[in-house]
Coordinates of C-alpha atoms in Angstrom, one line a residue:
M1 CA 130.6 22.3 55.1
D2 CA 129.4 24.4 52.3
I3 CA 131.2 23.5 49.2
G4 CA 129.5 26.4 47.2
A5 CA 126.6 26.2 44.8
R6 CA 127.2 26.5 41.2
E7 CA 125.4 25.6 38.1
A8 CA 127.2 22.6 36.5
V9 CA 129.0 23.0 33.2
G10 CA 128.1 20.0 31.1
P11 CA 127.1 16.7 32.6
K12 CA 127.7 16.6 36.2
P13 CA 130.0 13.6 37.2
G14 CA 129.2 11.5 39.9
S15 CA 125.2 11.8 39.4
G16 CA 123.5 8.4 38.6
N17 CA 124.8 4.8 39.1
V18 CA 126.5 4.5 35.8
Q19 CA 129.5 2.0 36.2
P20 CA 132.7 3.9 35.2
K21 CA 134.3 2.6 32.2
K22 CA 137.6 4.3 32.2
L23 CA 140.4 2.2 33.4
L24 CA 141.5 4.8 35.9
L25 CA 138.2 5.2 37.4
R26 CA 137.7 1.4 37.5
A27 CA 140.8 1.1 39.6
L28 CA 139.9 4.0 41.9
A29 CA 136.4 2.4 42.4
G30 CA 138.3 -0.6 43.9
E31 CA 138.6 -2.9 40.8
R32 CA 141.7 -5.0 40.1
T33 CA 142.1 -4.2 36.4
E34 CA 143.6 -6.2 33.5
R35 CA 146.6 -3.9 33.6
P36 CA 147.0 -1.1 35.9
P37 CA 146.1 2.4 34.6
V38 CA 149.1 4.8 34.4
W39 CA 149.7 8.7 34.6
L40 CA 152.7 10.4 36.2
M41 CA 152.8 13.4 38.5
R42 CA 154.1 16.6 37.0
Q43 CA 153.6 14.7 33.6
A44 CA 153.1 18.2 32.1
G45 CA 155.9 20.4 32.8
R46 CA 159.6 21.3 32.4
Y47 CA 161.1 18.2 30.8
L48 CA 159.2 18.7 27.6
P49 CA 160.5 21.4 25.2
E50 CA 157.0 22.2 24.0
Y51 CA 156.0 23.2 27.5
H52 CA 158.8 25.9 27.7
K53 CA 157.3 27.5 24.4
V54 CA 153.8 27.8 25.9
R55 CA 155.3 29.2 29.1
D56 CA 157.4 31.9 27.4
A57 CA 154.4 32.7 25.4
A58 CA 152.2 33.0 28.5
G59 CA 154.8 35.4 29.9
G60 CA 155.7 33.1 32.7
M61 CA 154.2 30.6 35.3
V62 CA 151.4 32.9 36.5
G63 CA 150.2 33.6 32.9
L64 CA 150.4 29.9 32.0
C65 CA 148.1 28.9 35.0
T66 CA 145.7 31.7 34.5
T67 CA 145.0 31.5 30.9
P68 CA 142.9 28.6 29.9
E69 CA 144.2 28.2 26.4
H70 CA 147.7 27.8 27.6
A71 CA 146.8 25.7 30.7
V72 CA 144.7 23.3 28.5
E73 CA 147.7 23.0 25.9
V74 CA 150.2 22.1 28.6
T75 CA 147.9 19.4 30.1
L76 CA 147.4 17.9 26.7
Q77 CA 151.1 17.9 25.5
P78 CA 152.2 14.7 27.5
L79 CA 149.1 12.9 26.0
R80 CA 150.4 13.4 22.4
R81 CA 153.6 11.8 23.4
F82 CA 152.5 9.0 25.7
P83 CA 149.4 6.7 25.7
L84 CA 148.6 7.8 29.5
D85 CA 145.3 7.0 31.0
A86 CA 144.6 10.4 32.8
A87 CA 145.3 14.0 32.5
I88 CA 145.6 16.3 35.7
V89 CA 144.6 19.7 35.1
F90 CA 147.7 22.0 34.8
A91 CA 147.6 24.3 37.8
D92 CA 150.1 25.3 40.7
L93 CA 149.6 24.6 44.3
P94 CA 150.1 28.3 45.6
Q95 CA 147.2 29.7 43.5
V96 CA 144.9 28.9 46.2
A97 CA 147.0 31.1 48.6
A98 CA 146.9 33.9 46.0
A99 CA 143.1 33.7 45.7
L100 CA 142.8 34.0 49.4
G101 CA 144.8 37.5 49.4
Q102 CA 148.4 37.0 49.0
T103 CA 150.4 38.3 45.9
L104 CA 152.1 35.3 44.0
D105 CA 155.2 35.8 42.0
Y106 CA 157.6 33.4 40.4
R107 CA 161.4 34.3 40.8
V108 CA 164.3 32.8 38.9
G109 CA 166.1 30.4 41.4
E110 CA 163.3 30.7 43.9
G111 CA 160.2 29.4 42.4
P112 CA 157.0 30.7 43.7
V113 CA 157.1 33.4 46.3
L114 CA 154.1 34.6 48.4
T115 CA 153.8 38.2 50.0
P116 CA 153.3 39.2 52.6
P117 CA 153.9 36.2 54.5
V118 CA 151.3 35.0 56.8
R119 CA 152.7 34.9 60.4
S120 CA 150.1 35.6 62.9
T121 CA 146.3 35.3 63.5
E122 CA 146.2 39.1 63.1
D123 CA 147.5 38.6 59.6
I124 CA 144.8 36.1 58.8
A125 CA 142.2 38.4 59.8
E126 CA 143.8 41.4 57.9
F127 CA 144.5 40.4 54.4
L128 CA 143.0 36.8 53.9
S129 CA 139.4 36.3 52.8
I130 CA 137.6 33.7 51.0
S131 CA 135.2 36.1 49.4
R132 CA 137.0 36.2 46.0
L133 CA 138.3 32.7 45.8
H134 CA 136.2 31.6 42.9
E135 CA 136.5 34.7 40.9
E136 CA 140.4 34.2 41.2
L137 CA 140.2 30.6 40.4
A138 CA 137.9 30.9 37.6
P139 CA 140.5 30.5 34.9
I140 CA 141.3 26.9 36.4
Y141 CA 137.6 26.1 36.3
E142 CA 137.3 27.1 32.7
T143 CA 140.5 25.0 31.8
V144 CA 138.8 21.9 33.3
G145 CA 135.7 22.6 31.1
Q146 CA 137.8 22.9 28.3
L147 CA 139.7 19.7 28.9
T148 CA 136.4 17.6 29.3
R149 CA 135.7 18.6 25.5
A150 CA 139.3 18.0 24.2
L151 CA 140.5 15.0 26.0
P152 CA 140.4 11.4 24.2
A153 CA 137.3 9.4 25.3
E154 CA 139.2 6.9 27.1
T155 CA 141.3 9.4 29.1
A156 CA 140.1 10.3 32.6
L157 CA 140.5 14.0 33.9
I158 CA 141.9 14.6 37.4
G159 CA 141.2 17.6 39.3
Y160 CA 144.0 19.0 41.6
A161 CA 144.7 20.8 45.0
G162 CA 147.3 21.1 47.7
A163 CA 146.3 20.0 51.0
P164 CA 145.7 22.7 53.7
W165 CA 149.0 21.9 55.6
T166 CA 151.2 22.2 52.4
I167 CA 149.6 25.3 51.3
A168 CA 150.0 26.8 54.6
T169 CA 153.8 26.0 54.5
Y170 CA 154.0 28.3 51.5
M171 CA 152.0 31.0 53.0
V172 CA 153.8 31.3 56.2
E173 CA 157.3 30.6 54.7
G174 CA 156.5 32.8 51.7
R175 CA 157.8 30.2 49.6
G176 CA 158.1 26.5 49.5
G177 CA 160.1 26.3 52.8
A178 CA 162.4 23.4 52.0
A179 CA 165.4 25.6 52.4
S180 CA 164.6 26.9 55.8
E181 CA 163.5 23.2 56.8
H182 CA 159.9 24.8 57.2
S183 CA 161.1 26.3 60.5
V184 CA 158.9 29.3 60.6
V185 CA 155.7 27.4 59.8
K186 CA 156.6 24.7 62.1
Q187 CA 157.5 27.0 65.1
W188 CA 154.1 28.5 64.8
A189 CA 152.1 25.1 64.4
L190 CA 153.9 23.7 67.2
G191 CA 154.3 26.7 69.6
D192 CA 150.7 28.2 69.0
P193 CA 148.5 25.6 67.7
D194 CA 145.3 27.3 68.6
G195 CA 146.5 30.3 66.9
F196 CA 147.6 28.5 63.8
Q197 CA 144.1 26.7 63.7
P198 CA 142.2 29.5 61.9
L199 CA 144.6 29.2 58.9
M200 CA 143.9 25.7 58.7
D201 CA 140.2 26.2 59.0
L202 CA 140.3 28.8 56.2
L203 CA 142.3 26.6 53.9
T204 CA 140.1 23.4 54.6
T205 CA 137.0 25.4 53.4
A206 CA 138.8 26.9 50.5
V207 CA 140.3 23.5 49.3
T208 CA 136.9 21.9 49.4
Q209 CA 135.2 24.5 47.6
F210 CA 137.9 24.6 45.0
L211 CA 137.9 20.9 44.5
G212 CA 134.1 20.8 44.3
R213 CA 134.0 23.6 41.5
Q214 CA 136.6 21.4 39.6
I215 CA 134.2 18.5 39.8
E216 CA 131.2 20.8 38.8
A217 CA 133.3 21.7 35.7
G218 CA 134.1 18.2 34.8
A219 CA 136.8 16.5 36.9
E220 CA 136.2 12.6 37.1
A221 CA 138.4 12.3 40.2
V222 CA 140.5 14.7 42.2
Q223 CA 143.9 14.4 43.9
L224 CA 144.7 16.0 47.1
F225 CA 148.6 16.7 47.5
D226 CA 150.0 17.0 50.9
T227 CA 153.5 17.2 49.7
W228 CA 154.9 18.3 53.1
A229 CA 153.0 15.7 55.3
G230 CA 156.2 14.1 56.2
V231 CA 157.8 17.1 57.9
L232 CA 155.3 17.0 60.7
P233 CA 156.1 15.4 64.0
D234 CA 153.8 12.7 65.0
V235 CA 151.9 14.6 67.6
L236 CA 150.7 17.0 65.2
F237 CA 150.3 14.8 62.1
D238 CA 146.6 14.0 63.0
R239 CA 145.6 17.5 63.5
W240 CA 147.3 19.2 60.7
C241 CA 147.2 16.4 58.0
V242 CA 144.5 13.8 58.6
K243 CA 141.6 15.8 60.1
P244 CA 141.7 18.5 57.3
A245 CA 141.9 15.7 54.6
A246 CA 139.2 13.7 56.3
A247 CA 137.0 16.9 56.6
I248 CA 137.6 17.8 52.9
I249 CA 136.9 14.2 51.7
S250 CA 133.7 14.0 53.9
A251 CA 132.3 17.1 52.3
L252 CA 133.1 16.2 48.8
K253 CA 131.7 12.6 49.2
A254 CA 128.5 14.1 50.7
Q255 CA 127.9 16.1 47.4
Y256 CA 129.8 13.9 45.0
P257 CA 129.6 10.4 46.2
D258 CA 130.8 8.8 43.0
V259 CA 133.8 10.9 42.3
P260 CA 137.0 9.3 43.6
V261 CA 139.6 11.2 45.7
I262 CA 143.2 10.3 45.7
A263 CA 145.1 11.5 48.7
F264 CA 148.8 11.9 48.6
P265 CA 150.4 12.4 52.1
R266 CA 154.1 12.4 50.9
G267 CA 156.5 11.1 53.6
A268 CA 153.8 10.1 56.0
G269 CA 155.8 6.8 56.8
L270 CA 154.3 4.6 59.6
S271 CA 151.2 6.9 59.6
Y272 CA 150.2 5.9 56.1
N273 CA 147.8 3.3 57.4
G274 CA 146.0 5.7 60.1
F275 CA 145.8 8.4 57.4
A276 CA 144.1 6.0 55.0
E277 CA 141.6 4.6 57.4
A278 CA 140.8 8.0 58.9
T279 CA 140.3 10.0 55.8
G280 CA 138.3 7.6 53.7
A281 CA 140.3 8.7 50.5
D282 CA 139.5 6.0 47.7
C283 CA 143.1 5.8 46.8
I284 CA 146.2 6.5 48.6
G285 CA 149.1 7.9 46.8
L286 CA 152.5 6.3 47.9
D287 CA 155.8 7.9 48.1
S288 CA 159.0 6.1 46.9
T289 CA 160.0 5.0 50.6
V290 CA 156.9 2.9 51.2
P291 CA 157.4 -0.9 51.0
L292 CA 155.6 -2.6 48.5
D293 CA 154.6 -5.7 50.6
W294 CA 153.5 -3.6 53.4
A295 CA 151.3 -1.5 51.2
A296 CA 149.8 -4.6 49.4
R297 CA 149.2 -6.3 52.8
T298 CA 147.9 -3.4 54.7
L299 CA 146.3 -0.9 52.5
Q300 CA 145.2 -2.9 49.4
G301 CA 144.4 -6.3 51.6
G302 CA 143.6 -5.0 55.0
L303 CA 141.6 -1.8 54.2
G304 CA 140.7 -2.7 50.4
R305 CA 141.9 0.5 49.1
C306 CA 143.4 1.4 45.7
V307 CA 147.2 2.3 45.9
Q308 CA 148.9 4.7 43.7
G309 CA 152.7 4.9 43.0
N310 CA 155.4 4.7 43.8
L311 CA 158.4 4.5 41.1
D312 CA 161.4 6.9 42.4
P313 CA 161.6 9.8 39.9
Q314 CA 165.5 9.3 40.1
L315 CA 165.1 5.8 38.7
L316 CA 163.2 7.5 35.8
I317 CA 166.4 9.7 35.2
A318 CA 168.6 6.8 35.4
G319 CA 166.8 4.6 32.9
G320 CA 168.3 1.3 31.3
P321 CA 168.0 -2.0 33.3
A322 CA 167.6 -0.4 36.7
L323 CA 164.5 1.4 35.5
H324 CA 163.1 -1.6 33.9
A325 CA 163.6 -3.7 37.0
G326 CA 162.2 -1.1 39.3
T327 CA 159.0 -0.7 37.2
E328 CA 158.7 -4.6 37.1
R329 CA 159.1 -4.8 40.8
I330 CA 156.2 -2.4 41.4
L331 CA 154.2 -4.0 39.0
R332 CA 154.5 -7.4 40.5
G333 CA 154.2 -6.1 44.1
L334 CA 151.1 -4.1 43.8
S335 CA 149.0 -5.8 41.0
G336 CA 147.2 -8.0 43.4
G337 CA 144.7 -5.3 44.2
P338 CA 143.4 -2.1 42.9
F339 CA 146.4 -0.3 41.7
V340 CA 147.3 2.9 39.6
F341 CA 151.1 3.2 38.3
N342 CA 152.7 6.5 39.0
L343 CA 155.8 8.0 40.7
G344 CA 156.5 8.5 44.3
H345 CA 156.9 12.2 43.4
G346 CA 156.7 14.3 40.4
I347 CA 158.8 14.1 37.2
V348 CA 162.3 15.8 37.5
K349 CA 162.8 18.4 34.7
T350 CA 166.2 16.5 33.6
T351 CA 164.2 13.3 32.8
P352 CA 164.8 12.0 29.5
I353 CA 161.6 11.7 27.3
E354 CA 162.5 8.3 26.1
H355 CA 162.7 7.0 29.6
I356 CA 159.0 8.0 30.1
S357 CA 158.2 6.3 27.0
A358 CA 159.8 3.2 28.0
V359 CA 158.0 3.3 31.5
V360 CA 154.4 3.8 30.0
D361 CA 155.1 1.1 27.3
Q362 CA 156.2 -1.3 29.9
V363 CA 153.1 -0.8 32.2
R364 CA 150.8 -1.0 29.3
A365 CA 152.2 -4.3 28.2
W366 CA 151.6 -5.7 31.6
S367 CA 148.9 -8.2 32.2
T368 CA 147.6 -8.5 35.7
P369 CA 148.0 -12.3 36.8
T370 CA 144.9 -14.0 37.4
A371 CA 144.0 -14.5 40.9

C-alpha cells in the first residue's frame, strides 16, 4: 500500500539501528524496564483548566485541532504538571473523516457532528476522496514537527489515528454513535458487507498515509485507536477490526520498521489474543475489563508482546485507597514483562488533578522486581 512519499522534516525516525533510549520506546521494543513508562489517554484535555483557556482562544475544537500553536500548547500542558514519559499529539479522531470530504462541527451537548452522513456506496463515490487528505491534515503534521523541537529530551512523542472501523462509525452515524447503539453503521456493515467494504478500504488507505506522515514529521511511535471495536459481533470482528489494523501495521512496518505501533481494540474481550497475533502490533492496549493474569500469561508470556493499560478511569476519579490499590494491582500484575502503564480508556473531564499526580508518582516510584 502506498503510504505517500514526502520529504522528511528533521531526522527520520526508524532509520538506522540505534537502540532506543527513551523509556517508552524501550518498553515498546519488548524490554522489561526498571519501571513501567507512564502516559495517560486523553492526558491533554477537559480536566485541565488551562486547556479550556486555549480552546476558547482557538474558537472551539476545530480551531484548536487545526491551529498548530494551540495544539502544541495543549499537548504540552499535562507535561508541565506531571512527569509523564510520553506526549501524544493533540488531534481528534473525526479529522480524517473531514479530510476525506465530510463537514465537521462540534455542537454543545452533542460533540462532533459529521455531515452529510455516509449511508451508501453512492455516497462514498459522490463526496469522499483521498485527494485532499494531506492538505487538510497538514496542520497536524506541523504540530508533530513543532513538538519534536519542544518536548523534553527524555519524553517520547506518539502519533495518533482512529482505526477504520471507529472512524466509519462517526462517518455513517454522523456522530459518535453510542446514543443509537451504532444501529445505522452496524445494519450497513452486517446487511451489506460488500457495499460497506469500499468505505473501509478508503479509510485503511487514509489512516495508513496519515500515520506515515506523522512519522515523517517526527512521531517516534503511533497508536491506532479502535474505540468501538467491542460493538462488532464476532462474525465481523476479523473483517472490520483485525484485517484493517493488520494492513495498516504491515504497510507502516514496511517503510518504518523501527517505529513501534500500539493498537487499542477497546472491548475486544476474548478476541484480544487473536487480534494481537494477527495484526503484528508491537504493543496491545488493554481496556479495563481485561484480566491481568490472562494478559500477562497470554499476551506478554505467550506472544512476547508489550501491553499497555489498564486502570479504570473511574478509579482515577474515586481516588484514595481504592485508586492506590488498583494501581498497585496493575503494577504487580503486568510488570513481569514489557509494560506501559496507562488507562483502560481516556481521562474523564471530572477527574481531580491531584489524583493524576498521585498515580503518576506511584508508578514512577515503582521498581520492577528482578526476574
